[in-house]
Coordinates of C-alpha atoms in Angstrom, one line a residue:
M204 CA -3.7 -6.8 -23.0
N205 CA -5.1 -10.5 -22.1
V206 CA -4.5 -10.9 -18.4
K207 CA -5.5 -13.5 -15.9
S208 CA -7.4 -12.4 -12.6
I209 CA -5.5 -12.9 -9.4
A210 CA -8.8 -13.5 -7.8
N211 CA -7.8 -17.4 -7.2
L212 CA -5.3 -16.1 -4.5
P213 CA -5.6 -16.9 -1.3
L214 CA -7.3 -13.7 0.8
R215 CA -5.4 -12.6 3.7
R216 CA -6.4 -11.9 7.1
L217 CA -6.0 -7.8 7.7
G218 CA -4.9 -8.8 12.0
R219 CA -7.5 -8.3 14.3
T220 CA -10.4 -6.5 12.0
N221 CA -11.1 -10.0 10.7
V222 CA -11.5 -8.8 7.3
M223 CA -9.9 -11.2 4.4
V224 CA -8.5 -8.9 1.9
T225 CA -6.7 -9.5 -1.7
P226 CA -2.9 -10.0 -1.0
V227 CA -2.4 -7.4 -3.8
G228 CA -4.0 -3.4 -3.7
I229 CA -3.4 -0.5 -5.5
G230 CA -1.7 2.1 -4.4
G231 CA -3.5 5.4 -4.8
A232 CA -0.9 8.3 -5.1
A233 CA -0.1 7.3 -8.3
L234 CA -3.7 7.8 -9.6
S235 CA -3.3 11.6 -8.8
H236 CA 0.7 12.7 -9.9
G237 CA 1.7 9.4 -11.3
Y238 CA 5.2 9.7 -10.0
T239 CA 6.9 10.4 -13.1
T240 CA 3.8 11.1 -15.7
P241 CA 0.7 12.8 -14.3
S242 CA -2.5 10.6 -14.4
T243 CA -6.1 11.9 -15.6
D244 CA -9.7 11.7 -14.2
E245 CA -9.8 9.3 -17.2
D246 CA -7.1 7.1 -16.4
A247 CA -7.4 6.9 -12.7
V248 CA -10.9 5.7 -13.4
A249 CA -10.3 3.3 -15.7
A250 CA -7.4 2.1 -13.5
V251 CA -9.4 1.3 -10.6
N252 CA -12.1 -0.6 -13.0
R253 CA -9.6 -2.7 -14.5
A254 CA -8.1 -3.8 -11.2
A255 CA -11.6 -4.7 -10.0
E256 CA -11.7 -6.8 -12.9
L257 CA -8.5 -8.4 -12.1
G258 CA -9.8 -9.4 -9.1
I259 CA -7.9 -7.2 -7.1
A260 CA -10.3 -5.6 -4.0
Y261 CA -7.7 -3.2 -1.5
I262 CA -7.1 0.4 -2.3
D263 CA -5.5 2.8 -0.7
T264 CA -5.5 6.8 -1.0
S265 CA -4.9 9.6 1.3
P266 CA -6.0 13.4 1.1
G267 CA -2.0 14.3 0.6
Y268 CA -2.4 12.6 -2.8
G269 CA -3.3 15.2 -4.8
E270 CA -6.1 14.3 -6.7
S271 CA -6.4 10.5 -5.8
E272 CA -9.7 10.6 -3.4
R273 CA -11.6 12.2 -5.8
R274 CA -10.9 10.1 -8.5
I275 CA -11.5 7.4 -7.1
G276 CA -14.8 9.0 -6.1
L277 CA -15.5 9.1 -9.4
A278 CA -15.3 5.7 -10.5
F279 CA -17.8 4.9 -7.6
K280 CA -19.6 7.3 -9.0
N281 CA -20.0 6.3 -12.2
D282 CA -20.6 1.8 -10.7
S283 CA -22.4 2.0 -7.2
K284 CA -21.4 -2.0 -7.3
L285 CA -17.6 -1.3 -7.3
R286 CA -17.6 0.7 -4.2
K287 CA -18.5 -2.6 -2.2
H288 CA -16.3 -4.5 -4.4
F289 CA -13.2 -2.8 -2.8
F290 CA -11.8 -2.8 1.1
L291 CA -11.5 1.4 0.6
A292 CA -8.8 2.6 2.9
T293 CA -7.8 6.5 3.4
K294 CA -5.7 8.6 5.7
T295 CA -5.8 11.8 7.7
G296 CA -3.6 14.5 8.8
T297 CA -1.8 15.3 5.5
G298 CA -3.3 17.0 2.7
V299 CA -3.4 20.4 4.7
R300 CA -0.6 22.9 5.6
P301 CA 0.7 22.1 8.4
S302 CA -0.8 18.3 8.7
N303 CA -2.8 18.3 11.6
Y304 CA -3.6 15.8 13.9
T305 CA -6.2 17.6 15.9
A306 CA -9.8 15.7 17.2
D307 CA -11.2 18.7 15.3
W308 CA -9.6 18.5 12.2
T309 CA -10.0 14.8 12.1
Y310 CA -13.8 14.8 12.0
R311 CA -13.8 17.8 9.4
S312 CA -10.8 15.8 7.1
V313 CA -12.9 12.0 7.2
E314 CA -15.7 14.0 6.5
N315 CA -14.4 15.7 3.4
S316 CA -12.9 12.1 2.6
L317 CA -16.5 10.7 2.5
K318 CA -17.5 13.4 0.1
L319 CA -14.9 12.9 -2.2
L320 CA -14.9 8.8 -1.9
N321 CA -18.1 9.1 -2.4
T322 CA -19.2 6.6 0.0
D323 CA -21.2 6.6 3.5
W324 CA -18.1 4.1 5.4
I325 CA -14.6 3.8 5.3
D326 CA -13.3 0.5 5.9
L327 CA -10.2 1.5 7.0
M328 CA -8.9 5.3 8.2
Q329 CA -4.9 5.5 9.4
I330 CA -3.1 8.2 10.5
H331 CA -0.8 9.8 8.3
D332 CA 2.9 10.4 8.4
P333 CA 3.2 12.4 11.8
A334 CA 6.5 14.1 12.7
N335 CA 5.7 13.2 16.5
L336 CA 3.2 10.8 17.1
E337 CA 2.0 12.0 20.6
P338 CA -0.8 14.7 19.3
A339 CA -2.4 12.6 17.6
L340 CA -2.5 10.0 21.0
A341 CA -3.3 12.7 22.7
P342 CA -6.9 13.6 24.4
D343 CA -7.4 16.0 21.8
G344 CA -6.3 14.2 18.8
A345 CA -7.1 12.2 16.0
L346 CA -7.1 8.8 17.6
T347 CA -10.1 10.4 20.1
A348 CA -12.1 11.6 16.8
L349 CA -11.0 7.7 15.0
R350 CA -12.3 5.8 18.0
D351 CA -15.9 7.7 18.3
L352 CA -15.8 7.5 14.5
K353 CA -15.5 3.5 14.8
K354 CA -18.3 3.5 17.3
Q355 CA -20.8 5.0 14.9
G356 CA -19.5 3.1 12.1
V357 CA -18.4 5.4 9.7
I358 CA -14.9 3.6 9.9
R359 CA -14.6 0.0 10.4
A360 CA -10.7 0.1 11.6
I361 CA -8.0 2.1 13.0
G362 CA -4.3 2.4 11.1
L363 CA -1.1 4.4 11.5
G364 CA 1.2 5.0 7.9
V365 CA 4.2 6.1 9.1
R366 CA 8.2 6.1 8.1
S367 CA 9.5 5.5 11.5
H368 CA 9.4 2.2 12.9
E369 CA 9.2 3.6 17.0
F370 CA 6.1 5.2 16.1
L371 CA 5.0 2.0 14.6
L372 CA 6.0 -0.1 16.9
Q373 CA 4.3 2.7 19.2
A374 CA 1.0 1.8 17.3
I375 CA 1.5 -1.9 17.7
E376 CA 1.5 -2.0 21.4
H377 CA -1.2 0.9 22.0
G378 CA -4.2 -1.2 21.5
D379 CA -6.5 0.8 19.9
F380 CA -4.5 0.3 16.4
D381 CA -5.8 -2.7 14.0
T382 CA -3.3 -2.3 11.1
I383 CA -0.1 -0.4 10.5
L384 CA 1.1 0.8 6.4
T385 CA 5.2 0.3 6.8
Y386 CA 6.7 0.8 3.2
A387 CA 10.1 0.9 1.2
D388 CA 11.7 -1.3 4.7
F389 CA 10.5 -5.3 3.3
N390 CA 11.8 -5.6 -0.4
L391 CA 14.8 -7.0 -2.4
V392 CA 17.0 -4.0 -1.2
R393 CA 15.8 -3.9 2.5
Q394 CA 13.8 -5.9 4.8
T395 CA 14.4 -4.0 8.3
A396 CA 10.8 -4.6 8.9
R397 CA 11.0 -8.6 9.0
D398 CA 12.7 -8.5 12.4
T399 CA 11.2 -5.6 14.2
L400 CA 7.7 -4.6 12.9
F401 CA 6.7 -8.3 12.2
P402 CA 7.0 -10.1 14.8
A403 CA 5.5 -7.0 17.2
A404 CA 2.8 -6.9 14.6
E405 CA 1.7 -11.0 14.6
K406 CA 2.1 -10.7 18.5
H407 CA -0.9 -8.3 19.1
D408 CA -2.9 -9.6 15.7
V409 CA -2.0 -5.9 13.9
G410 CA -2.1 -6.4 10.1
I411 CA 0.5 -5.7 8.3
V412 CA 0.1 -3.3 5.0
L413 CA 3.1 -3.4 2.9
G414 CA 4.2 0.4 0.6
S415 CA 6.3 0.4 -2.3
P416 CA 7.4 -3.3 -2.6
I417 CA 9.1 -2.3 -5.9
L418 CA 11.1 0.4 -4.0
F419 CA 9.6 3.0 -5.6
G420 CA 9.8 1.8 -8.8
L421 CA 13.6 0.8 -8.5
L422 CA 12.4 -2.7 -8.6
S423 CA 10.0 -2.4 -11.5
N424 CA 10.9 -3.7 -15.4
R425 CA 12.2 -0.3 -15.8
A426 CA 15.0 -0.5 -12.8
E427 CA 18.2 0.7 -14.6
E428 CA 16.6 3.3 -16.5
K429 CA 15.5 5.1 -13.4
L430 CA 18.9 4.4 -11.7
E431 CA 20.3 6.2 -14.4
R432 CA 18.1 9.6 -13.5
H433 CA 17.7 9.3 -10.3
R434 CA 20.4 7.4 -7.8
Q435 CA 23.8 6.4 -6.7
G436 CA 25.6 4.5 -3.9
E437 CA 25.4 1.4 -2.4
E438 CA 21.4 0.4 -2.5
A439 CA 21.9 1.4 -6.5
E440 CA 24.3 -1.0 -7.0
K441 CA 21.9 -3.5 -5.4
V442 CA 19.3 -3.1 -7.6
R443 CA 22.0 -2.9 -10.6
Q444 CA 23.1 -6.6 -9.3
L445 CA 19.6 -7.7 -8.9
S446 CA 18.5 -6.7 -12.5
R447 CA 21.5 -8.4 -14.1
W448 CA 21.0 -11.8 -12.2
A449 CA 16.8 -11.7 -13.0
R450 CA 18.0 -10.7 -16.7
E451 CA 20.8 -13.8 -16.4
R452 CA 18.2 -16.0 -15.8
K453 CA 15.5 -14.5 -18.0
V454 CA 13.5 -13.3 -15.1
K455 CA 11.6 -9.9 -14.9
L456 CA 13.1 -8.1 -11.9
M457 CA 9.4 -6.6 -11.0
S458 CA 8.3 -10.2 -11.0
L459 CA 10.7 -11.3 -8.5
A460 CA 10.2 -8.3 -6.5
L461 CA 6.5 -8.6 -6.0
Q462 CA 6.2 -12.1 -5.4
Y463 CA 9.2 -12.5 -3.1
C464 CA 7.2 -9.8 -0.5
L465 CA 4.3 -12.7 -1.5
R466 CA 6.6 -14.6 -0.2
E467 CA 5.8 -13.2 3.4
P468 CA 2.6 -14.5 5.4
R469 CA 2.5 -11.9 7.9
V470 CA 2.1 -9.3 5.2
S471 CA -1.3 -9.0 4.8
V472 CA -1.5 -7.1 1.7
M473 CA 1.2 -5.3 0.0
I474 CA 0.1 -1.8 -2.4
V475 CA 1.3 -0.7 -5.6
G476 CA 1.0 2.6 -7.4
T477 CA -0.6 2.2 -10.7
R478 CA -1.7 5.8 -13.0
N479 CA -3.3 3.4 -15.9
V480 CA -4.6 0.4 -17.0
E481 CA -1.1 -1.0 -18.2
Q482 CA 0.0 -0.4 -15.1
V483 CA -2.6 -2.2 -13.6
E484 CA -2.2 -5.0 -16.2
E485 CA 1.5 -5.0 -15.5
L486 CA 1.1 -5.6 -11.9
V487 CA -1.1 -8.1 -11.9
S488 CA 1.0 -9.6 -14.8
S489 CA 3.8 -9.6 -12.7
V490 CA 2.2 -11.5 -9.1
L491 CA 1.2 -14.1 -11.5
D492 CA 3.9 -14.7 -13.5
P493 CA 5.8 -17.9 -13.4
L494 CA 9.1 -18.2 -11.9
P495 CA 11.7 -21.2 -12.2
E496 CA 10.9 -23.6 -8.5
N497 CA 14.5 -23.0 -7.1
I498 CA 14.4 -19.1 -7.9
W499 CA 14.6 -18.2 -3.9
E500 CA 16.5 -20.9 -3.1
E501 CA 19.4 -19.6 -5.9
L502 CA 18.5 -15.8 -4.7
E503 CA 19.8 -16.8 -1.0
R504 CA 22.3 -18.8 -2.1
E505 CA 24.1 -16.1 -4.6
L506 CA 22.9 -12.6 -3.3
G507 CA 22.2 -13.4 0.4
I508 CA 18.6 -12.2 0.0
R509 CA 16.2 -14.4 2.1

C-alpha cells in the first residue's frame, strides 16, 4: 500500500520528561495475541519496521502482553538503528502470577525486559495495572526500585498505567511519576478523562499517554461487525449511531475516531494496537485521511460530541 509518512506531524512534549515524541505510537499487545487473530514473529517484526518507515517513533509494550517484548526485541536485534529510532515504553508488575509490585521483583522484571527487548535502556517504565497502589508506593515497593534504576540511567522515566482514575490522580500528584497511561476513557464514545485527568496532568506537567482511542476496535472501520459479535447496550448503540453518521458523510469511522483524539493538545501520544503491516498502514492512513473542514462542528451540533 502506498501510504504517506506521519513524519511531518508536529512532535509533542511528553510532560516533564521534556522528550518530544510522535503523537501516534504502536500498542504492543496486538503484537502478541492480536486481539482476535494472533500475530506471529514475522508479522510483529515487519509491523515494527513498517511503523518506523512511516514515521512512528513510539512503541509501548509489557511483560503482560505475552510475546510482545520478545518480538519487539527481535526487530531491534535485526536492526540496531531501529532501537534508537523508537521511544520505548514497557511496564512492570504484570506478566507474573500473582502480579508483583515489590522492589525485588521490579529489579528482576526490568532486567528480564532489557534482555527480551535487546536493549541497554528503557525510555519509560510504567507500573502496570495494580489493584491497589499502596504496595507499589511502599518503601519496599516497585517505585523505590524504579527511582534507583532511573538514577542509574537504566530507565529514563517512570509512569503508571492503570484503569482507575483515582490511582492515576494519585500518581499525578505524587511527584515521582513522569507520565500516566489512561485507556478507553477519551474517545468518541467516552470522554471521562478530559475533565478529571487531563487538567491535573497539565497542572503537574505529567505526560499523558492515551490508550485505546478506538475503544478496543469498536471505533475501527469494522465497528458494526465487532458489535454484532460482542456488544449490546447504550455504548453499542452510540457506536452504531457514529458509524451511520460517518457513513452518511463518506467518512471512515476510524479516521474520525483517531483524529478526534489528536485534536486534544494535552495528549502527548496515543497508542493503537497493530498486529501486522496492514494494520500499521491502516493506522497511518486513518491519521492522515483528509476530513471535511466542518466535521467537528457538525459532530458537536448533531451528536453532542465535543
